[in-house]
Amino acid sequence: MARLNILTEEDPLLRKKSKEITEITPRIKQLLDDMVQTMRQANGVGLAAPQVGVLRRAVVIECEENVVYKLINPKIVFQEGIQKGPEGCLSIPGKSGTVERPNHVIVSALNENGEEIQVDGKELLARALCHEIDHLDGILYIDKAEEISDNE
Ligand code: ZN
């Protein structure tokens, strides 16, 4: 596994729309593994492929220790409720903002074996799913945040 370089806010790649993955090649699996390692080393709870310079629809999430989701072509198929809370991003280090998100989402995706799965997420997991899927469409949380402040 390799640790990847995380692009920061001003990089134009973060504003592009990522492409669907049509074939889960060994390279895509390697990418997912490398993204997990990179996320962990950066102490993040999620990472999207465009953040490491790959414009493909893949995200990894680990909100709860050792519960890792590797999602390919994730799509929100259900959402309900509202939560408002603090959010940060590995591509925008040292800052956080208050963002409104659905409190509950169901996401359909492919796992790394190409099987269709659904992830049912509430609260922090719902927030992470929405945040990472936004990255695939070139959207950053600062586009939606009410207040952005520097972390202490
Ligand atoms: Zn982010």
mmCIF file with all atom_site columns, C-alpha atoms and ligand atoms in Angstrom:
data_model
loop_
_atom_site.group_PDB
_atom_site.id
_atom_site.type_symbol
_atom_site.label_atom_id
_atom_site.label_alt_id
_atom_site.label_comp_id
_atom_site.label_asym_id
_atom_site.label_entity_id
_atom_site.label_seq_id
_atom_site.pdbx_PDB_ins_code
_atom_site.Cartn_x
_atom_site.Cartn_y
_atom_site.Cartn_z
_atom_site.occupancy
_atom_site.B_iso_or_equiv
_atom_site.pdbx_formal_charge
_atom_site.auth_seq_id
_atom_site.auth_comp_id
_atom_site.auth_asym_id
_atom_site.auth_atom_id
_atom_site.pdbx_PDB_model_num
ATOM   1   C  CA . MET A 1 1   ? 0.000   0.000  0.000   1.00 0.00 ? 1   MET A CA 1
ATOM   2   C  CA . ALA A 1 2   ? 1.095   3.523  -0.596  1.00 0.00 ? 2   ALA A CA 1
ATOM   3   C  CA . ARG A 1 3   ? 0.290   6.792  0.992   1.00 0.00 ? 3   ARG A CA 1
ATOM   4   C  CA . LEU A 1 4   ? -1.112  9.190  -1.573  1.00 0.00 ? 4   LEU A CA 1
ATOM   5   C  CA . ASN A 1 5   ? -0.760  12.930 -1.794  1.00 0.00 ? 5   ASN A CA 1
ATOM   6   C  CA . ILE A 1 6   ? -3.948  14.771 -0.793  1.00 0.00 ? 6   ILE A CA 1
ATOM   7   C  CA . LEU A 1 7   ? -4.803  17.744 -2.995  1.00 0.00 ? 7   LEU A CA 1
ATOM   8   C  CA . THR A 1 8   ? -5.793  20.957 -1.292  1.00 0.00 ? 8   THR A CA 1
ATOM   9   C  CA . GLU A 1 9   ? -8.573  23.455 -1.821  1.00 0.00 ? 9   GLU A CA 1
ATOM   10  C  CA . GLU A 1 10  ? -6.999  25.525 -4.586  1.00 0.00 ? 10  GLU A CA 1
ATOM   11  C  CA . ASP A 1 11  ? -6.362  22.525 -6.855  1.00 0.00 ? 11  ASP A CA 1
ATOM   12  C  CA . PRO A 1 12  ? -8.729  22.710 -9.862  1.00 0.00 ? 12  PRO A CA 1
ATOM   13  C  CA . LEU A 1 13  ? -9.104  18.894 -9.954  1.00 0.00 ? 13  LEU A CA 1
ATOM   14  C  CA . LEU A 1 14  ? -11.214 19.128 -6.795  1.00 0.00 ? 14  LEU A CA 1
ATOM   15  C  CA . ARG A 1 15  ? -13.791 21.095 -8.784  1.00 0.00 ? 15  ARG A CA 1
ATOM   16  C  CA . LYS A 1 16  ? -14.221 18.545 -11.570 1.00 0.00 ? 16  LYS A CA 1
ATOM   17  C  CA . LYS A 1 17  ? -16.906 15.919 -11.887 1.00 0.00 ? 17  LYS A CA 1
ATOM   18  C  CA . SER A 1 18  ? -15.581 12.382 -11.485 1.00 0.00 ? 18  SER A CA 1
ATOM   19  C  CA . LYS A 1 19  ? -16.396 9.596  -13.933 1.00 0.00 ? 19  LYS A CA 1
ATOM   20  C  CA . GLU A 1 20  ? -18.254 6.384  -13.199 1.00 0.00 ? 20  GLU A CA 1
ATOM   21  C  CA . ILE A 1 21  ? -16.129 3.283  -12.786 1.00 0.00 ? 21  ILE A CA 1
ATOM   22  C  CA . THR A 1 22  ? -17.147 0.734  -15.430 1.00 0.00 ? 22  THR A CA 1
ATOM   23  C  CA . GLU A 1 23  ? -14.703 -2.012 -14.541 1.00 0.00 ? 23  GLU A CA 1
ATOM   24  C  CA . ILE A 1 24  ? -13.210 -2.881 -11.168 1.00 0.00 ? 24  ILE A CA 1
ATOM   25  C  CA . THR A 1 25  ? -9.637  -3.536 -12.170 1.00 0.00 ? 25  THR A CA 1
ATOM   26  C  CA . PRO A 1 26  ? -6.751  -4.473 -9.842  1.00 0.00 ? 26  PRO A CA 1
ATOM   27  C  CA . ARG A 1 27  ? -5.721  -0.836 -10.191 1.00 0.00 ? 27  ARG A CA 1
ATOM   28  C  CA . ILE A 1 28  ? -9.043  0.359  -8.772  1.00 0.00 ? 28  ILE A CA 1
ATOM   29  C  CA . LYS A 1 29  ? -8.735  -2.086 -5.850  1.00 0.00 ? 29  LYS A CA 1
ATOM   30  C  CA . GLN A 1 30  ? -5.213  -0.825 -5.206  1.00 0.00 ? 30  GLN A CA 1
ATOM   31  C  CA . LEU A 1 31  ? -6.501  2.742  -5.332  1.00 0.00 ? 31  LEU A CA 1
ATOM   32  C  CA . LEU A 1 32  ? -9.150  1.933  -2.685  1.00 0.00 ? 32  LEU A CA 1
ATOM   33  C  CA . ASP A 1 33  ? -6.552  0.302  -0.415  1.00 0.00 ? 33  ASP A CA 1
ATOM   34  C  CA . ASP A 1 34  ? -4.184  3.232  -0.823  1.00 0.00 ? 34  ASP A CA 1
ATOM   35  C  CA . MET A 1 35  ? -7.025  5.655  -0.095  1.00 0.00 ? 35  MET A CA 1
ATOM   36  C  CA . VAL A 1 36  ? -7.830  3.813  3.152   1.00 0.00 ? 36  VAL A CA 1
ATOM   37  C  CA . GLN A 1 37  ? -4.209  4.017  4.233   1.00 0.00 ? 37  GLN A CA 1
ATOM   38  C  CA . THR A 1 38  ? -3.981  7.677  3.280   1.00 0.00 ? 38  THR A CA 1
ATOM   39  C  CA . MET A 1 39  ? -7.204  8.517  5.142   1.00 0.00 ? 39  MET A CA 1
ATOM   40  C  CA . ARG A 1 40  ? -6.008  6.754  8.285   1.00 0.00 ? 40  ARG A CA 1
ATOM   41  C  CA . GLN A 1 41  ? -2.600  8.392  8.240   1.00 0.00 ? 41  GLN A CA 1
ATOM   42  C  CA . ALA A 1 42  ? -4.271  11.780 7.902   1.00 0.00 ? 42  ALA A CA 1
ATOM   43  C  CA . ASN A 1 43  ? -6.717  10.975 10.729  1.00 0.00 ? 43  ASN A CA 1
ATOM   44  C  CA . GLY A 1 44  ? -9.705  11.474 8.471   1.00 0.00 ? 44  GLY A CA 1
ATOM   45  C  CA . VAL A 1 45  ? -13.054 9.686  8.469   1.00 0.00 ? 45  VAL A CA 1
ATOM   46  C  CA . GLY A 1 46  ? -13.468 9.771  4.709   1.00 0.00 ? 46  GLY A CA 1
ATOM   47  C  CA . LEU A 1 47  ? -11.645 10.342 1.452   1.00 0.00 ? 47  LEU A CA 1
ATOM   48  C  CA . ALA A 1 48  ? -12.800 10.619 -2.151  1.00 0.00 ? 48  ALA A CA 1
ATOM   49  C  CA . ALA A 1 49  ? -10.708 9.658  -5.201  1.00 0.00 ? 49  ALA A CA 1
ATOM   50  C  CA . PRO A 1 50  ? -10.556 13.203 -6.644  1.00 0.00 ? 50  PRO A CA 1
ATOM   51  C  CA . GLN A 1 51  ? -8.836  14.288 -3.415  1.00 0.00 ? 51  GLN A CA 1
ATOM   52  C  CA . VAL A 1 52  ? -5.893  12.140 -4.468  1.00 0.00 ? 52  VAL A CA 1
ATOM   53  C  CA . GLY A 1 53  ? -6.058  13.358 -8.054  1.00 0.00 ? 53  GLY A CA 1
ATOM   54  C  CA . VAL A 1 54  ? -8.087  10.499 -9.549  1.00 0.00 ? 54  VAL A CA 1
ATOM   55  C  CA . LEU A 1 55  ? -11.329 11.638 -11.188 1.00 0.00 ? 55  LEU A CA 1
ATOM   56  C  CA . ARG A 1 56  ? -13.235 8.397  -10.612 1.00 0.00 ? 56  ARG A CA 1
ATOM   57  C  CA . ARG A 1 57  ? -16.346 7.790  -8.509  1.00 0.00 ? 57  ARG A CA 1
ATOM   58  C  CA . ALA A 1 58  ? -14.784 6.010  -5.530  1.00 0.00 ? 58  ALA A CA 1
ATOM   59  C  CA . VAL A 1 59  ? -14.847 6.901  -1.835  1.00 0.00 ? 59  VAL A CA 1
ATOM   60  C  CA . VAL A 1 60  ? -13.661 5.350  1.409   1.00 0.00 ? 60  VAL A CA 1
ATOM   61  C  CA . ILE A 1 61  ? -15.185 6.005  4.822   1.00 0.00 ? 61  ILE A CA 1
ATOM   62  C  CA . GLU A 1 62  ? -14.241 4.914  8.342   1.00 0.00 ? 62  GLU A CA 1
ATOM   63  C  CA . CYS A 1 63  ? -16.391 6.736  10.893  1.00 0.00 ? 63  CYS A CA 1
ATOM   64  C  CA . GLU A 1 64  ? -16.191 3.908  13.339  1.00 0.00 ? 64  GLU A CA 1
ATOM   65  C  CA . GLU A 1 65  ? -12.844 2.263  13.949  1.00 0.00 ? 65  GLU A CA 1
ATOM   66  C  CA . ASN A 1 66  ? -12.303 -0.764 11.693  1.00 0.00 ? 66  ASN A CA 1
ATOM   67  C  CA . VAL A 1 67  ? -15.661 -0.369 9.946   1.00 0.00 ? 67  VAL A CA 1
ATOM   68  C  CA . VAL A 1 68  ? -14.361 0.567  6.522   1.00 0.00 ? 68  VAL A CA 1
ATOM   69  C  CA . TYR A 1 69  ? -16.573 1.234  3.526   1.00 0.00 ? 69  TYR A CA 1
ATOM   70  C  CA . LYS A 1 70  ? -15.013 1.177  0.075   1.00 0.00 ? 70  LYS A CA 1
ATOM   71  C  CA . LEU A 1 71  ? -17.703 2.451  -2.270  1.00 0.00 ? 71  LEU A CA 1
ATOM   72  C  CA . ILE A 1 72  ? -17.680 2.520  -6.041  1.00 0.00 ? 72  ILE A CA 1
ATOM   73  C  CA . ASN A 1 73  ? -20.179 4.701  -7.932  1.00 0.00 ? 73  ASN A CA 1
ATOM   74  C  CA . PRO A 1 74  ? -22.050 5.606  -4.713  1.00 0.00 ? 74  PRO A CA 1
ATOM   75  C  CA . LYS A 1 75  ? -25.450 7.227  -5.091  1.00 0.00 ? 75  LYS A CA 1
ATOM   76  C  CA . ILE A 1 76  ? -27.884 8.567  -2.496  1.00 0.00 ? 76  ILE A CA 1
ATOM   77  C  CA . VAL A 1 77  ? -31.173 6.739  -3.051  1.00 0.00 ? 77  VAL A CA 1
ATOM   78  C  CA . PHE A 1 78  ? -33.033 7.874  0.071   1.00 0.00 ? 78  PHE A CA 1
ATOM   79  C  CA . GLN A 1 79  ? -32.703 10.723 2.509   1.00 0.00 ? 79  GLN A CA 1
ATOM   80  C  CA . GLU A 1 80  ? -34.674 12.085 5.431   1.00 0.00 ? 80  GLU A CA 1
ATOM   81  C  CA . GLY A 1 81  ? -34.362 14.543 8.284   1.00 0.00 ? 81  GLY A CA 1
ATOM   82  C  CA . ILE A 1 82  ? -31.873 17.316 8.856   1.00 0.00 ? 82  ILE A CA 1
ATOM   83  C  CA . GLN A 1 83  ? -28.754 17.582 10.983  1.00 0.00 ? 83  GLN A CA 1
ATOM   84  C  CA . LYS A 1 84  ? -26.565 20.607 11.401  1.00 0.00 ? 84  LYS A CA 1
ATOM   85  C  CA . GLY A 1 85  ? -23.038 20.172 12.692  1.00 0.00 ? 85  GLY A CA 1
ATOM   86  C  CA . PRO A 1 86  ? -19.326 20.751 12.325  1.00 0.00 ? 86  PRO A CA 1
ATOM   87  C  CA . GLU A 1 87  ? -17.505 19.443 9.294   1.00 0.00 ? 87  GLU A CA 1
ATOM   88  C  CA . GLY A 1 88  ? -13.921 19.456 8.083   1.00 0.00 ? 88  GLY A CA 1
ATOM   89  C  CA . CYS A 1 89  ? -12.088 18.132 5.055   1.00 0.00 ? 89  CYS A CA 1
ATOM   90  C  CA . LEU A 1 90  ? -8.596  16.699 4.533   1.00 0.00 ? 90  LEU A CA 1
ATOM   91  C  CA . SER A 1 91  ? -8.296  18.969 1.480   1.00 0.00 ? 91  SER A CA 1
ATOM   92  C  CA . ILE A 1 92  ? -8.971  22.064 3.606   1.00 0.00 ? 92  ILE A CA 1
ATOM   93  C  CA . PRO A 1 93  ? -6.659  21.541 6.561   1.00 0.00 ? 93  PRO A CA 1
ATOM   94  C  CA . GLY A 1 94  ? -7.034  23.525 9.754   1.00 0.00 ? 94  GLY A CA 1
ATOM   95  C  CA . LYS A 1 95  ? -10.584 24.677 9.129   1.00 0.00 ? 95  LYS A CA 1
ATOM   96  C  CA . SER A 1 96  ? -14.095 23.584 9.968   1.00 0.00 ? 96  SER A CA 1
ATOM   97  C  CA . GLY A 1 97  ? -17.576 24.831 9.246   1.00 0.00 ? 97  GLY A CA 1
ATOM   98  C  CA . THR A 1 98  ? -21.202 24.253 10.150  1.00 0.00 ? 98  THR A CA 1
ATOM   99  C  CA . VAL A 1 99  ? -23.048 22.328 7.464   1.00 0.00 ? 99  VAL A CA 1
ATOM   100 C  CA . GLU A 1 100 ? -26.642 21.174 7.156   1.00 0.00 ? 100 GLU A CA 1
ATOM   101 C  CA . ARG A 1 101 ? -27.004 17.587 5.938   1.00 0.00 ? 101 ARG A CA 1
ATOM   102 C  CA . PRO A 1 102 ? -29.714 14.929 5.879   1.00 0.00 ? 102 PRO A CA 1
ATOM   103 C  CA . ASN A 1 103 ? -29.785 13.010 9.166   1.00 0.00 ? 103 ASN A CA 1
ATOM   104 C  CA . HIS A 1 104 ? -30.333 9.679  7.451   1.00 0.00 ? 104 HIS A CA 1
ATOM   105 C  CA . VAL A 1 105 ? -29.324 8.507  4.003   1.00 0.00 ? 105 VAL A CA 1
ATOM   106 C  CA . ILE A 1 106 ? -29.291 5.236  2.150   1.00 0.00 ? 106 ILE A CA 1
ATOM   107 C  CA . VAL A 1 107 ? -26.551 4.955  -0.442  1.00 0.00 ? 107 VAL A CA 1
ATOM   108 C  CA . SER A 1 108 ? -26.340 2.311  -3.107  1.00 0.00 ? 108 SER A CA 1
ATOM   109 C  CA . ALA A 1 109 ? -22.926 1.450  -4.501  1.00 0.00 ? 109 ALA A CA 1
ATOM   110 C  CA . LEU A 1 110 ? -20.709 -1.364 -5.661  1.00 0.00 ? 110 LEU A CA 1
ATOM   111 C  CA . ASN A 1 111 ? -18.192 -2.857 -3.272  1.00 0.00 ? 111 ASN A CA 1
ATOM   112 C  CA . GLU A 1 112 ? -14.669 -3.759 -4.385  1.00 0.00 ? 112 GLU A CA 1
ATOM   113 C  CA . ASN A 1 113 ? -15.916 -7.153 -5.608  1.00 0.00 ? 113 ASN A CA 1
ATOM   114 C  CA . GLY A 1 114 ? -18.458 -5.520 -7.882  1.00 0.00 ? 114 GLY A CA 1
ATOM   115 C  CA . GLU A 1 115 ? -21.419 -6.523 -5.729  1.00 0.00 ? 115 GLU A CA 1
ATOM   116 C  CA . GLU A 1 116 ? -24.294 -4.104 -5.263  1.00 0.00 ? 116 GLU A CA 1
ATOM   117 C  CA . ILE A 1 117 ? -24.567 -2.978 -1.673  1.00 0.00 ? 117 ILE A CA 1
ATOM   118 C  CA . GLN A 1 118 ? -26.552 -0.449 0.319   1.00 0.00 ? 118 GLN A CA 1
ATOM   119 C  CA . VAL A 1 119 ? -25.164 1.561  3.192   1.00 0.00 ? 119 VAL A CA 1
ATOM   120 C  CA . ASP A 1 120 ? -27.729 2.835  5.680   1.00 0.00 ? 120 ASP A CA 1
ATOM   121 C  CA . GLY A 1 121 ? -26.177 5.759  7.515   1.00 0.00 ? 121 GLY A CA 1
ATOM   122 C  CA . LYS A 1 122 ? -27.411 8.048  10.241  1.00 0.00 ? 122 LYS A CA 1
ATOM   123 C  CA . GLU A 1 123 ? -25.807 11.054 11.894  1.00 0.00 ? 123 GLU A CA 1
ATOM   124 C  CA . LEU A 1 124 ? -21.997 11.010 11.428  1.00 0.00 ? 124 LEU A CA 1
ATOM   125 C  CA . LEU A 1 125 ? -22.083 8.256  8.788   1.00 0.00 ? 125 LEU A CA 1
ATOM   126 C  CA . ALA A 1 126 ? -24.839 10.078 6.861   1.00 0.00 ? 126 ALA A CA 1
ATOM   127 C  CA . ARG A 1 127 ? -22.761 13.261 7.000   1.00 0.00 ? 127 ARG A CA 1
ATOM   128 C  CA . ALA A 1 128 ? -19.622 11.482 5.793   1.00 0.00 ? 128 ALA A CA 1
ATOM   129 C  CA . LEU A 1 129 ? -21.480 9.788  2.922   1.00 0.00 ? 129 LEU A CA 1
ATOM   130 C  CA . CYS A 1 130 ? -22.932 13.118 1.738   1.00 0.00 ? 130 CYS A CA 1
ATOM   131 C  CA . HIS A 1 131 ? -19.591 14.915 2.090   1.00 0.00 ? 131 HIS A CA 1
ATOM   132 C  CA . GLU A 1 132 ? -17.652 12.295 0.119   1.00 0.00 ? 132 GLU A CA 1
ATOM   133 C  CA . ILE A 1 133 ? -20.275 11.933 -2.618  1.00 0.00 ? 133 ILE A CA 1
ATOM   134 C  CA . ASP A 1 134 ? -20.249 15.736 -3.015  1.00 0.00 ? 134 ASP A CA 1
ATOM   135 C  CA . HIS A 1 135 ? -16.509 15.495 -3.774  1.00 0.00 ? 135 HIS A CA 1
ATOM   136 C  CA . LEU A 1 136 ? -17.336 13.304 -6.782  1.00 0.00 ? 136 LEU A CA 1
ATOM   137 C  CA . ASP A 1 137 ? -19.348 16.193 -8.204  1.00 0.00 ? 137 ASP A CA 1
ATOM   138 C  CA . GLY A 1 138 ? -16.699 18.813 -7.474  1.00 0.00 ? 138 GLY A CA 1
ATOM   139 C  CA . ILE A 1 139 ? -18.529 20.176 -4.433  1.00 0.00 ? 139 ILE A CA 1
ATOM   140 C  CA . LEU A 1 140 ? -16.669 21.104 -1.253  1.00 0.00 ? 140 LEU A CA 1
ATOM   141 C  CA . TYR A 1 141 ? -18.291 21.565 2.148   1.00 0.00 ? 141 TYR A CA 1
ATOM   142 C  CA . ILE A 1 142 ? -17.239 25.216 2.179   1.00 0.00 ? 142 ILE A CA 1
ATOM   143 C  CA . ASP A 1 143 ? -19.782 25.752 -0.622  1.00 0.00 ? 143 ASP A CA 1
ATOM   144 C  CA . LYS A 1 144 ? -22.521 24.823 1.859   1.00 0.00 ? 144 LYS A CA 1
ATOM   145 C  CA . ALA A 1 145 ? -21.110 25.865 5.238   1.00 0.00 ? 145 ALA A CA 1
ATOM   146 C  CA . GLU A 1 146 ? -22.688 28.620 7.265   1.00 0.00 ? 146 GLU A CA 1
ATOM   147 C  CA . GLU A 1 147 ? -19.574 29.604 9.140   1.00 0.00 ? 147 GLU A CA 1
ATOM   148 C  CA . ILE A 1 148 ? -16.016 28.586 8.460   1.00 0.00 ? 148 ILE A CA 1
ATOM   149 C  CA . SER A 1 149 ? -13.454 29.052 11.168  1.00 0.00 ? 149 SER A CA 1
ATOM   150 C  CA . ASP A 1 150 ? -9.864  28.155 11.890  1.00 0.00 ? 150 ASP A CA 1
ATOM   151 C  CA . ASN A 1 151 ? -9.360  25.232 14.205  1.00 0.00 ? 151 ASN A CA 1
ATOM   152 C  CA . GLU A 1 152 ? -7.606  25.990 17.476  1.00 0.00 ? 152 GLU A CA 1
HETATM 153 ZN ZN . ZN  B 2 .   ? -13.636 16.380 2.056   1.00 0.00 ? 1   ZN  B ZN 1
#
